[in-house]
Tab-separated table of C-alpha atoms (C1' of nucleotides) in Angstrom:
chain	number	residue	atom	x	y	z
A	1	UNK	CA	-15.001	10.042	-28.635
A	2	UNK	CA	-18.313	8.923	-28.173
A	3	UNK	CA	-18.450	5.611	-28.193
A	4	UNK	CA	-20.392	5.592	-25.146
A	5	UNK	CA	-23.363	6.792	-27.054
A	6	UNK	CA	-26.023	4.579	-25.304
A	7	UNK	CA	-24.407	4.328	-22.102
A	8	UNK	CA	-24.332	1.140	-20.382
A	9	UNK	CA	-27.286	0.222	-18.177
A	10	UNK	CA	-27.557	-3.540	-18.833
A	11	UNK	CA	-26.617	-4.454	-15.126
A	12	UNK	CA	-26.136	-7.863	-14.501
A	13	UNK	CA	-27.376	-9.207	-11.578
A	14	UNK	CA	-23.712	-9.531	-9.845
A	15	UNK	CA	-24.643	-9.773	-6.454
A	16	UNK	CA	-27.108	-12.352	-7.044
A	17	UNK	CA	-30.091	-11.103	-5.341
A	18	UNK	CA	-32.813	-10.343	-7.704
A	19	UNK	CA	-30.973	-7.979	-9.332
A	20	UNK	CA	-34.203	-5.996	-9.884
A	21	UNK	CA	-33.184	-2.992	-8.254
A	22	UNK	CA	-30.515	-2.099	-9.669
A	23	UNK	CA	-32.169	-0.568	-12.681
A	24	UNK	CA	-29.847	2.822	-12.446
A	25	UNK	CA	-26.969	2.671	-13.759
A	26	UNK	CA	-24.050	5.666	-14.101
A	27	UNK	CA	-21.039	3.410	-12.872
A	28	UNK	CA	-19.786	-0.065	-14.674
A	29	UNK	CA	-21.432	-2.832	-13.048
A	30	UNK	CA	-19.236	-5.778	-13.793
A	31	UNK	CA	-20.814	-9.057	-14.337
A	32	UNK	CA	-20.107	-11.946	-12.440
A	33	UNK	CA	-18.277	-13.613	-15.548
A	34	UNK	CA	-16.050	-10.146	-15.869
A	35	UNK	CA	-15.437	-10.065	-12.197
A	36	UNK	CA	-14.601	-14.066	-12.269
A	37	UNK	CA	-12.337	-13.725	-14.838
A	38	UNK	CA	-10.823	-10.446	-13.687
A	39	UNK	CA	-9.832	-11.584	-10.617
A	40	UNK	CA	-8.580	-15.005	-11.590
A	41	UNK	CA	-6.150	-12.746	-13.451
A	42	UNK	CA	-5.130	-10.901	-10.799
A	43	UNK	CA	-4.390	-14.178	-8.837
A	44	UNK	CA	-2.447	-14.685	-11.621
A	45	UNK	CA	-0.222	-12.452	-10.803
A	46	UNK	CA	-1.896	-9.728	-12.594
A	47	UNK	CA	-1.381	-6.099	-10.889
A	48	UNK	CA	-0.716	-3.654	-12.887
A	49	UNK	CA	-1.459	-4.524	-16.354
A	50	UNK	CA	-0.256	-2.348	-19.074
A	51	UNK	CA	-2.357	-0.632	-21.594
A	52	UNK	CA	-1.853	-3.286	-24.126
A	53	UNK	CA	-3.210	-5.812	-21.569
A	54	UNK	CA	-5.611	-3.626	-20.509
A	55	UNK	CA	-7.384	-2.938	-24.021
A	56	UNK	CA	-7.218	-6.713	-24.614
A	57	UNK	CA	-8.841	-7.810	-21.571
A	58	UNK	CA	-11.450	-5.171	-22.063
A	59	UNK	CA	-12.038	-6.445	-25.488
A	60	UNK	CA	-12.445	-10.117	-24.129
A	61	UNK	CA	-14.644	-9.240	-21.060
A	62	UNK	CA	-16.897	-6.710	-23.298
A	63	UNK	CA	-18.270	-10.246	-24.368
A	64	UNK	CA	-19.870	-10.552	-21.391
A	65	UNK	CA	-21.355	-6.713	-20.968
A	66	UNK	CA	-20.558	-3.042	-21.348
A	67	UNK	CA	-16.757	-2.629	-20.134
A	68	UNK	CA	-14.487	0.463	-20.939
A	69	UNK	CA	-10.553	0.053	-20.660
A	70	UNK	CA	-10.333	2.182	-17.602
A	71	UNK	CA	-12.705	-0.096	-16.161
A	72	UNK	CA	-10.077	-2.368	-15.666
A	73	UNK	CA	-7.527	-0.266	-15.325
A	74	UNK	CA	-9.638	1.107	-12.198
A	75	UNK	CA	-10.548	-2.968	-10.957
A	76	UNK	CA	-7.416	-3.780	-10.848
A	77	UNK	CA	-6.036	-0.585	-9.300
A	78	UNK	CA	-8.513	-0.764	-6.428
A	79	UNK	CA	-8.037	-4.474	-5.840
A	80	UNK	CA	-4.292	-4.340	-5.249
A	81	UNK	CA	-5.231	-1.438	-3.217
A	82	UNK	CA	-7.809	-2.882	-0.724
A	83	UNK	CA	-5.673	-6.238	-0.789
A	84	UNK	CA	-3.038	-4.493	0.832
A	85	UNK	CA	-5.187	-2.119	2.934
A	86	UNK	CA	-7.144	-5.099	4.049
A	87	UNK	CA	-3.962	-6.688	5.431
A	88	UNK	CA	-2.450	-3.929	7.133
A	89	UNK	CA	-5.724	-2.910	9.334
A	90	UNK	CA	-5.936	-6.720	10.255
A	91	UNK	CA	-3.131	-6.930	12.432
A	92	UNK	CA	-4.706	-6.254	16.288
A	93	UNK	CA	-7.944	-7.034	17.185
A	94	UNK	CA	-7.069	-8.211	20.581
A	95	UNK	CA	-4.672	-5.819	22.227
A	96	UNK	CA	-6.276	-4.584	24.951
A	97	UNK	CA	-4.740	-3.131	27.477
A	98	UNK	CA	-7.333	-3.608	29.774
A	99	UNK	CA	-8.524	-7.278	29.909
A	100	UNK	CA	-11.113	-6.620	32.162
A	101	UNK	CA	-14.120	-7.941	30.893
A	102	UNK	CA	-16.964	-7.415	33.218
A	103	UNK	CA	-19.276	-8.109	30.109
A	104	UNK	CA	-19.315	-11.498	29.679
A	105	UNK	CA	-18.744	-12.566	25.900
A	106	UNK	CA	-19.946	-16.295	25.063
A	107	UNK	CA	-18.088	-16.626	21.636
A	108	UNK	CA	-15.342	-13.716	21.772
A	109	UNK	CA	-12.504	-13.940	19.115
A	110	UNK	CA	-14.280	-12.946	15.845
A	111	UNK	CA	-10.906	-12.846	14.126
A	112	UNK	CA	-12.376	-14.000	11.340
A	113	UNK	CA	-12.093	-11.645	8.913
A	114	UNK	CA	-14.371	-12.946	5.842
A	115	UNK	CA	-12.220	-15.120	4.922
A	116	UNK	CA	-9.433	-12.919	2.959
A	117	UNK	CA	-7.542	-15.051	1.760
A	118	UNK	CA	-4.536	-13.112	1.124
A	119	UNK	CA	-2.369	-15.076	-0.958
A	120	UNK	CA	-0.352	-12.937	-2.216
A	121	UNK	CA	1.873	-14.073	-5.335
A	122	UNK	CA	4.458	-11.572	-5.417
A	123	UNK	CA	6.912	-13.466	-6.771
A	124	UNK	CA	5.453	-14.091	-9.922
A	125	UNK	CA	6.417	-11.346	-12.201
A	126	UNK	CA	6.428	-13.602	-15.307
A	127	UNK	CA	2.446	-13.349	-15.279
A	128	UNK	CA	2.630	-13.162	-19.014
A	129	UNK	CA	2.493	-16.768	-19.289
A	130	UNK	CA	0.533	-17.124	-16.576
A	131	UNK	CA	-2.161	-15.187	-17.708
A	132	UNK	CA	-2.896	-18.888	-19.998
A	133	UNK	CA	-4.892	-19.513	-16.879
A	134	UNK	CA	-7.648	-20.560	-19.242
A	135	UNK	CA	-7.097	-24.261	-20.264
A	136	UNK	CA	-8.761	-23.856	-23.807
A	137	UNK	CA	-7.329	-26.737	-25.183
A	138	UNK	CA	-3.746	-25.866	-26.236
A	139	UNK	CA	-4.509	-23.972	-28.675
A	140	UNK	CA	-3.555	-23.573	-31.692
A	141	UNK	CA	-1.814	-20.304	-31.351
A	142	UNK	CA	0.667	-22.077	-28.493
A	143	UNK	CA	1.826	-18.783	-27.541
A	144	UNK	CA	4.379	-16.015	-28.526
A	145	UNK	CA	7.634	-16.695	-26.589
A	146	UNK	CA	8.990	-13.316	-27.242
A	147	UNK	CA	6.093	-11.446	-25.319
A	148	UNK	CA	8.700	-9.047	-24.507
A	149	UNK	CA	9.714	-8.935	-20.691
A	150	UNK	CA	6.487	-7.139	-19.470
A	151	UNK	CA	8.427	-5.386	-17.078
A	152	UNK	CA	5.538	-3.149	-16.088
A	153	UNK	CA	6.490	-4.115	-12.775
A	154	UNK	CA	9.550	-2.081	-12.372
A	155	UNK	CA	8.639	0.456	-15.092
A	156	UNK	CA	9.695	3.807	-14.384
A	157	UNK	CA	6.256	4.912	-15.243
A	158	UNK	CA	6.871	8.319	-13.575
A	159	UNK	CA	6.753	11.428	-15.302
A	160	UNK	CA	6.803	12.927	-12.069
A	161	UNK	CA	8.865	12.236	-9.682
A	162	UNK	CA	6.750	13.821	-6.792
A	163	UNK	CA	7.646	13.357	-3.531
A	164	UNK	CA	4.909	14.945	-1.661
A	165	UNK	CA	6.440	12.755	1.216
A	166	UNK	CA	3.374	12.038	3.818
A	167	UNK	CA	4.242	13.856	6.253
A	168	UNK	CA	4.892	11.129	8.669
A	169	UNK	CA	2.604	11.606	11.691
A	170	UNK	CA	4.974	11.960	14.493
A	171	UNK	CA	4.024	9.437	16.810
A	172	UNK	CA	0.443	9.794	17.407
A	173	UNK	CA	0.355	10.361	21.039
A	174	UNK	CA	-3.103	9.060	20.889
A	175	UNK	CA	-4.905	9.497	23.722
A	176	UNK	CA	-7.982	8.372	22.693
A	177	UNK	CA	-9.994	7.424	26.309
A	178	UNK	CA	-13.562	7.380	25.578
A	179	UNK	CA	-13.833	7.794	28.864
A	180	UNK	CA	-16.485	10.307	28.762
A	181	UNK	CA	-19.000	8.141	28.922
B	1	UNK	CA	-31.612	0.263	22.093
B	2	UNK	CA	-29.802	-2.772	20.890
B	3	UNK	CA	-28.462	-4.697	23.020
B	4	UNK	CA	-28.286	-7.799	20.664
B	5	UNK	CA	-25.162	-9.790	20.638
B	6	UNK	CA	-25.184	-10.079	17.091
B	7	UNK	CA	-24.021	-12.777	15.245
B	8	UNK	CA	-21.617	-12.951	12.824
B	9	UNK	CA	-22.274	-14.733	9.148
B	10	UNK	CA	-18.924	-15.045	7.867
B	11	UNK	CA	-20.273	-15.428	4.322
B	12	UNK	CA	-19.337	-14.818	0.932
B	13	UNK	CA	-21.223	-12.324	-1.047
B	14	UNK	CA	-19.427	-11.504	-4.261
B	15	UNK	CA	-18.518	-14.285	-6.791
B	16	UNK	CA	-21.784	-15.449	-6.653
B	17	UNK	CA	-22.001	-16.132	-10.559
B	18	UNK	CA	-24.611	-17.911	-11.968
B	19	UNK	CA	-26.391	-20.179	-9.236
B	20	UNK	CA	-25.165	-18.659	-6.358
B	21	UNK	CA	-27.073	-16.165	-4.754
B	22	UNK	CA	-25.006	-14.251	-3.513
B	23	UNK	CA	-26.600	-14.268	0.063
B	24	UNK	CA	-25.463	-12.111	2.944
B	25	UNK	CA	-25.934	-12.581	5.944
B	26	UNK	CA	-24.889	-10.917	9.255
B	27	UNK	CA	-23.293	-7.274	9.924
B	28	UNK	CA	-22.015	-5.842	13.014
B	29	UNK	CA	-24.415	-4.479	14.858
B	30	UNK	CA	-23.006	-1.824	17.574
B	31	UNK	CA	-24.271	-1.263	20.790
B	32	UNK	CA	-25.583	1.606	22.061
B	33	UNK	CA	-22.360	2.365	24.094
B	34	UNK	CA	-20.341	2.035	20.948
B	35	UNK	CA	-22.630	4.029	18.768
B	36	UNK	CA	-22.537	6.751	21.239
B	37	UNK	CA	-18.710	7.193	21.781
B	38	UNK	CA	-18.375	7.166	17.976
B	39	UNK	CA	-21.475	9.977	17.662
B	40	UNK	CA	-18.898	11.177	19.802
B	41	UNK	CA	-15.934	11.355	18.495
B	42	UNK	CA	-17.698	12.354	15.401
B	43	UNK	CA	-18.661	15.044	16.843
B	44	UNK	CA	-15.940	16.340	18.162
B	45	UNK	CA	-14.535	16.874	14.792
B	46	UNK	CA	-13.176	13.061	13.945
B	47	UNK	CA	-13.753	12.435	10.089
B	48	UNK	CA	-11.322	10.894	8.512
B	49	UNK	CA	-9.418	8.345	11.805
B	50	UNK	CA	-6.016	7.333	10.728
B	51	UNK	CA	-5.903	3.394	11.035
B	52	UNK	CA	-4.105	3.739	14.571
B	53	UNK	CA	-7.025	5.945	15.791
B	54	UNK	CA	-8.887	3.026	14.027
B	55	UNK	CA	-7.483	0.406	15.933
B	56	UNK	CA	-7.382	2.246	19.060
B	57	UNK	CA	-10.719	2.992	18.783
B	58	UNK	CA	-11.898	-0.567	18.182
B	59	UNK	CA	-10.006	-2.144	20.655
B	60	UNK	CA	-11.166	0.196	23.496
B	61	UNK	CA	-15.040	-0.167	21.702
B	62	UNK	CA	-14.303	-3.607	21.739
B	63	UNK	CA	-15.046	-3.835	25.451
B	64	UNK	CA	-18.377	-2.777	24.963
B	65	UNK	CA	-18.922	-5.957	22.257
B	66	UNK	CA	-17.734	-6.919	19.521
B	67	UNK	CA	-16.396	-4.654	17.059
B	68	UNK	CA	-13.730	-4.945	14.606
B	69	UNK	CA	-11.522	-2.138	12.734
B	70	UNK	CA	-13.417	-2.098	9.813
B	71	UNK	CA	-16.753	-1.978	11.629
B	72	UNK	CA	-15.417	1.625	12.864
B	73	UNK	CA	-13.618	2.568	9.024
B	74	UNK	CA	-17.108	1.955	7.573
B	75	UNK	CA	-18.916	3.635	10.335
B	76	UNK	CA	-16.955	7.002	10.130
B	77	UNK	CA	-17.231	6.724	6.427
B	78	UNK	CA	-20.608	6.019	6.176
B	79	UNK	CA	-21.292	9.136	8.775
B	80	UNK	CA	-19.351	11.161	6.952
B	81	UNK	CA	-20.981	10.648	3.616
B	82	UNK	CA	-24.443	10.642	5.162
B	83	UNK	CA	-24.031	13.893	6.319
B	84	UNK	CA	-22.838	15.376	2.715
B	85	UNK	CA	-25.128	13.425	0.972
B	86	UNK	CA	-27.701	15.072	3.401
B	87	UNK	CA	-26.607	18.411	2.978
B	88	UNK	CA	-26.581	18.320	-0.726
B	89	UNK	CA	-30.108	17.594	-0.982
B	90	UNK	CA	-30.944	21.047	0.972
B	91	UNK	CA	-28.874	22.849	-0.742
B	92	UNK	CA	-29.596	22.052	-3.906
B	93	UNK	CA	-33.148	20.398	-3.401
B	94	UNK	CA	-33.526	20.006	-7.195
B	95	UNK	CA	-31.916	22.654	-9.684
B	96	UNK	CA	-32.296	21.848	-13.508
B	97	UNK	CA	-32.325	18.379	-14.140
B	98	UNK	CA	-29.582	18.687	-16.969
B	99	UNK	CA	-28.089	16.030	-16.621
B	100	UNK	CA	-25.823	15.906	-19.841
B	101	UNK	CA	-22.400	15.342	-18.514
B	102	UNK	CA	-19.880	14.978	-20.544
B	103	UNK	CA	-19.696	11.145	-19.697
B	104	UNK	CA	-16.893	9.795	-18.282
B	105	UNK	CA	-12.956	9.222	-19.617
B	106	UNK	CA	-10.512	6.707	-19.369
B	107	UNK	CA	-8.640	8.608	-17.794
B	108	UNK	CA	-9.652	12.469	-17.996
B	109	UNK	CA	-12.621	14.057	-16.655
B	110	UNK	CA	-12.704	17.676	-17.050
B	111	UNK	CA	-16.108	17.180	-15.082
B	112	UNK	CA	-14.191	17.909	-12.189
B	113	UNK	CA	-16.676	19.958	-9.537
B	114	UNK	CA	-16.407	18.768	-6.137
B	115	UNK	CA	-13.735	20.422	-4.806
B	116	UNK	CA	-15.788	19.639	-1.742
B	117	UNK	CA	-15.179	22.455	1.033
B	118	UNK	CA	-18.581	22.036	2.485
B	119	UNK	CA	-18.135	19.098	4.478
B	120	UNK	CA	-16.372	20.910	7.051
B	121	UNK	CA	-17.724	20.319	11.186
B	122	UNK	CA	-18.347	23.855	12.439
B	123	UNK	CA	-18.789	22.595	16.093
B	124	UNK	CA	-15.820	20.541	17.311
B	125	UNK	CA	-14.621	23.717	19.076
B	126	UNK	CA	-15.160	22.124	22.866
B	127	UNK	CA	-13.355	19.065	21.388
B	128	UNK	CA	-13.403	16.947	24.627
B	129	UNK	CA	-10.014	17.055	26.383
B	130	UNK	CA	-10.007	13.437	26.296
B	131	UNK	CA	-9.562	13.497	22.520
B	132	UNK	CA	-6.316	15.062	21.843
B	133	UNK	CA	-5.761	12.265	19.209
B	134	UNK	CA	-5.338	15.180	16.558
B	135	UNK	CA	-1.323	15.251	15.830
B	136	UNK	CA	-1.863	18.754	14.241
B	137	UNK	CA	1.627	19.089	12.966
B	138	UNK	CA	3.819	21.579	14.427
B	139	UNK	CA	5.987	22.655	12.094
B	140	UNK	CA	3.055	25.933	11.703
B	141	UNK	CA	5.194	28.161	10.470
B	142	UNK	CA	3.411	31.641	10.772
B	143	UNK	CA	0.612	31.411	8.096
B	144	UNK	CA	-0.587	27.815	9.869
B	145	UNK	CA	-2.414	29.462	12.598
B	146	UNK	CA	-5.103	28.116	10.879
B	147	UNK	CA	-4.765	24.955	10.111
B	148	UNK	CA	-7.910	23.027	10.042
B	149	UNK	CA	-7.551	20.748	13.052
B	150	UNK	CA	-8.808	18.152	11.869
B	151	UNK	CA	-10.109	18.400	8.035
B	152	UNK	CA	-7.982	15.738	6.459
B	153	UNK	CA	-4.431	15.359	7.424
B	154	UNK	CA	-4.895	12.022	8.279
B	155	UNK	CA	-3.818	9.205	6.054
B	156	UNK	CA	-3.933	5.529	6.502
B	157	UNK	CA	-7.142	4.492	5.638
B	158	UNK	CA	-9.376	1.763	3.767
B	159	UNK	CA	-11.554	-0.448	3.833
B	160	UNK	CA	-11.140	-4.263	2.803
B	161	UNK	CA	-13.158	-5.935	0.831
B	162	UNK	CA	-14.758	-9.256	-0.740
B	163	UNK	CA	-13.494	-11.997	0.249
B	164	UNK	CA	-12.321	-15.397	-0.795
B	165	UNK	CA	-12.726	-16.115	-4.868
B	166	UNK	CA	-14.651	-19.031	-5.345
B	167	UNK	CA	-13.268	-22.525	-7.455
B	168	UNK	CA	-15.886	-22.412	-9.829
B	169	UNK	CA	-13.950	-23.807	-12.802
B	170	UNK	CA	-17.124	-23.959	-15.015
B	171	UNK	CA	-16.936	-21.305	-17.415
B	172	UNK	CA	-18.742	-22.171	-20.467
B	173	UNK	CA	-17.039	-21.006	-22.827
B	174	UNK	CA	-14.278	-18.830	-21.842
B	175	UNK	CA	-12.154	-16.888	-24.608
B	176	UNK	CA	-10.071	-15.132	-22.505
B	177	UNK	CA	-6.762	-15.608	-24.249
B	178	UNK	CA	-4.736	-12.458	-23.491
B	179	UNK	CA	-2.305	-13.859	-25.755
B	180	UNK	CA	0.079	-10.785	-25.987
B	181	UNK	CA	1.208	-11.144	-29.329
C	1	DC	C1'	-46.202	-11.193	8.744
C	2	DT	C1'	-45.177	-7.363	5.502
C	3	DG	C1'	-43.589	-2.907	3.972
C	4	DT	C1'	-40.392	0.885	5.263
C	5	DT	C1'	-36.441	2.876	7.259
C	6	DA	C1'	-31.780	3.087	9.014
C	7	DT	C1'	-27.364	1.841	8.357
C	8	DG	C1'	-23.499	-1.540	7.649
C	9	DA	C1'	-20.852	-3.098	3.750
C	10	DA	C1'	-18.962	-3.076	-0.889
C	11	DT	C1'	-16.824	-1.078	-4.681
C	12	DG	C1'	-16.348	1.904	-8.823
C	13	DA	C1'	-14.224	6.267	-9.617
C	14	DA	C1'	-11.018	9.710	-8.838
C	15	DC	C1'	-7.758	12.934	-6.196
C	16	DG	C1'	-3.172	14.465	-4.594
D	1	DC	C1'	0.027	4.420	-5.279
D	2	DG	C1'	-2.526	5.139	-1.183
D	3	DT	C1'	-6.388	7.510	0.139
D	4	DT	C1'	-10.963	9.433	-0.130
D	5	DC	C1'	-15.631	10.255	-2.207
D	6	DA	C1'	-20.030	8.780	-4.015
D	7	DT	C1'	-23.405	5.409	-4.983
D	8	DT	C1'	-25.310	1.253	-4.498
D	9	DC	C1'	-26.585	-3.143	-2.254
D	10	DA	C1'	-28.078	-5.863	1.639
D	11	DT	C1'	-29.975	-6.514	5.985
D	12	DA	C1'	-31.065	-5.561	10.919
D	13	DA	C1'	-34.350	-2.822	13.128
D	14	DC	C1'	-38.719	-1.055	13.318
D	15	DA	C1'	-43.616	0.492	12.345
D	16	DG	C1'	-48.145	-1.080	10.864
DNA sequence: CTGTTATGAATGAACG
DNA sequence: CGTTCATTCATAACAG
């Protein structure tokens, strides 16, 4: 279909910064208020919405700017991705072998990793009711009780049952000396 | 050179939303020791490190300054997309400018083109000896004699990204009710 | 001090 | 799903 027609170059200024420069525009450029909002879902609980969830929280952000369905099918694909990547490269940082530090480093220790704050809520598969994370007044509407088990979670969701099977790097025998210095 | 300790802004960028500008402020800042065993290692045909190569890497880069795993995952991956992005503009330098793609799906894009096969080193033949990290899988049965070295059998990989989500509980006038009725 | 360049960082999109 | 590509944004480094 086309109901891109016009294409979406209102960017919002979403990193703050005068915003100016981003005048192109070929990729969704969330706002601040969709970003806010997505990700206060996925704290939620929120991972891996289904496409009724999907098309309704695209329909509520597109209030707040140009947003397609796969656009948050995508966000919230990636996020649970790089959540989990993020965690599992943080996990050395100091394991030198070699403590020998001839260099002399005032403030050593920059653990600090932007301060991911990795709380993951795993055990919250009842999101559904969760996802009331807005406090609009109790609303009229209360809410449906029988929202059905969203059991996206453990949906078989696979056609395919593909096994490519990563090849399991046998044990990198890493050498790795940059020794050629 | 830089030989600047560099500083590190732990800062938030993202999330800025209305009054916050999103303001960021210090980046790693490699020395010329580490930027020169990573030209390295580029060069000698390392694209795509697995996250133990990553960590490996940063620790023993680490003893040159400060240097974290990501620092090394965006370096390779910037490289690595500099040099295509490069190369693109000579090759191309500036065919038609029809530009009508078929705009983007939710989730099917028959625009599929890059089946990128140009990105491939053609120089990492005197790969030092020092840099065996390559686990080039040995089950080559007969037809493997090729096998690309190096070209992308690694996995493990990411970057991490944004950073805490900040409390500001003042949305105006948020509708958000994924009520899933 | 100001404009430009180089490059680190972030993330949307998509592949396998 | 995890990984990888492409594009953009921000900032340290640098030239004038």
């Amino acid at each position: 279909m086309d109901e891109y027609s016009s294409g979406f170059c209102i960017r919002a200024s979403r990193g703050g910064n005068g915003g100016g420069t981003g005048t192109k525009c070929g990729r969704w450029n969330p706002t601040s208020e969709q970003v806010k909002l997505l990700t206060e879902l996925f704290r939620s609980g929120l991972r891996t919405p289904s496409t009724d969830q999907i098309q309704k929280i695209s329909s509520q952000l597109s209030f707040y700017g140009k947003i397609e369905s796969k656009n948050v099918f995508y966000w919230f694909q990636n996020h649970k991705a790089r959540e989990r990547q993020k965690r599992r490269r943080v996990f050395h940082v100091d394991d030198e072998p070699n403590n020998h530090h001839p260099l002399q480093h005032p403030k050593l220790t920059p653990t600090k990793y932007y301060g991911d704050d990795i709380n993951d809520v795993v055990e919250q598969e009842r999101v559904i009711e969760t996802l009331q994370l807005f406090p609009l007044n109790n609303l009229s509407e209360a809410h449906s009780e029988r929202l059905r088990l969203f059991t996206d979670n453990c949906k078989e969701n696979g056609p395919f049952a593909y096994n490519l099977g990563p090849r399991e790097m046998d044990h990198p025998t890493l050498d790795l000396r940059l020794s050629f210095v």
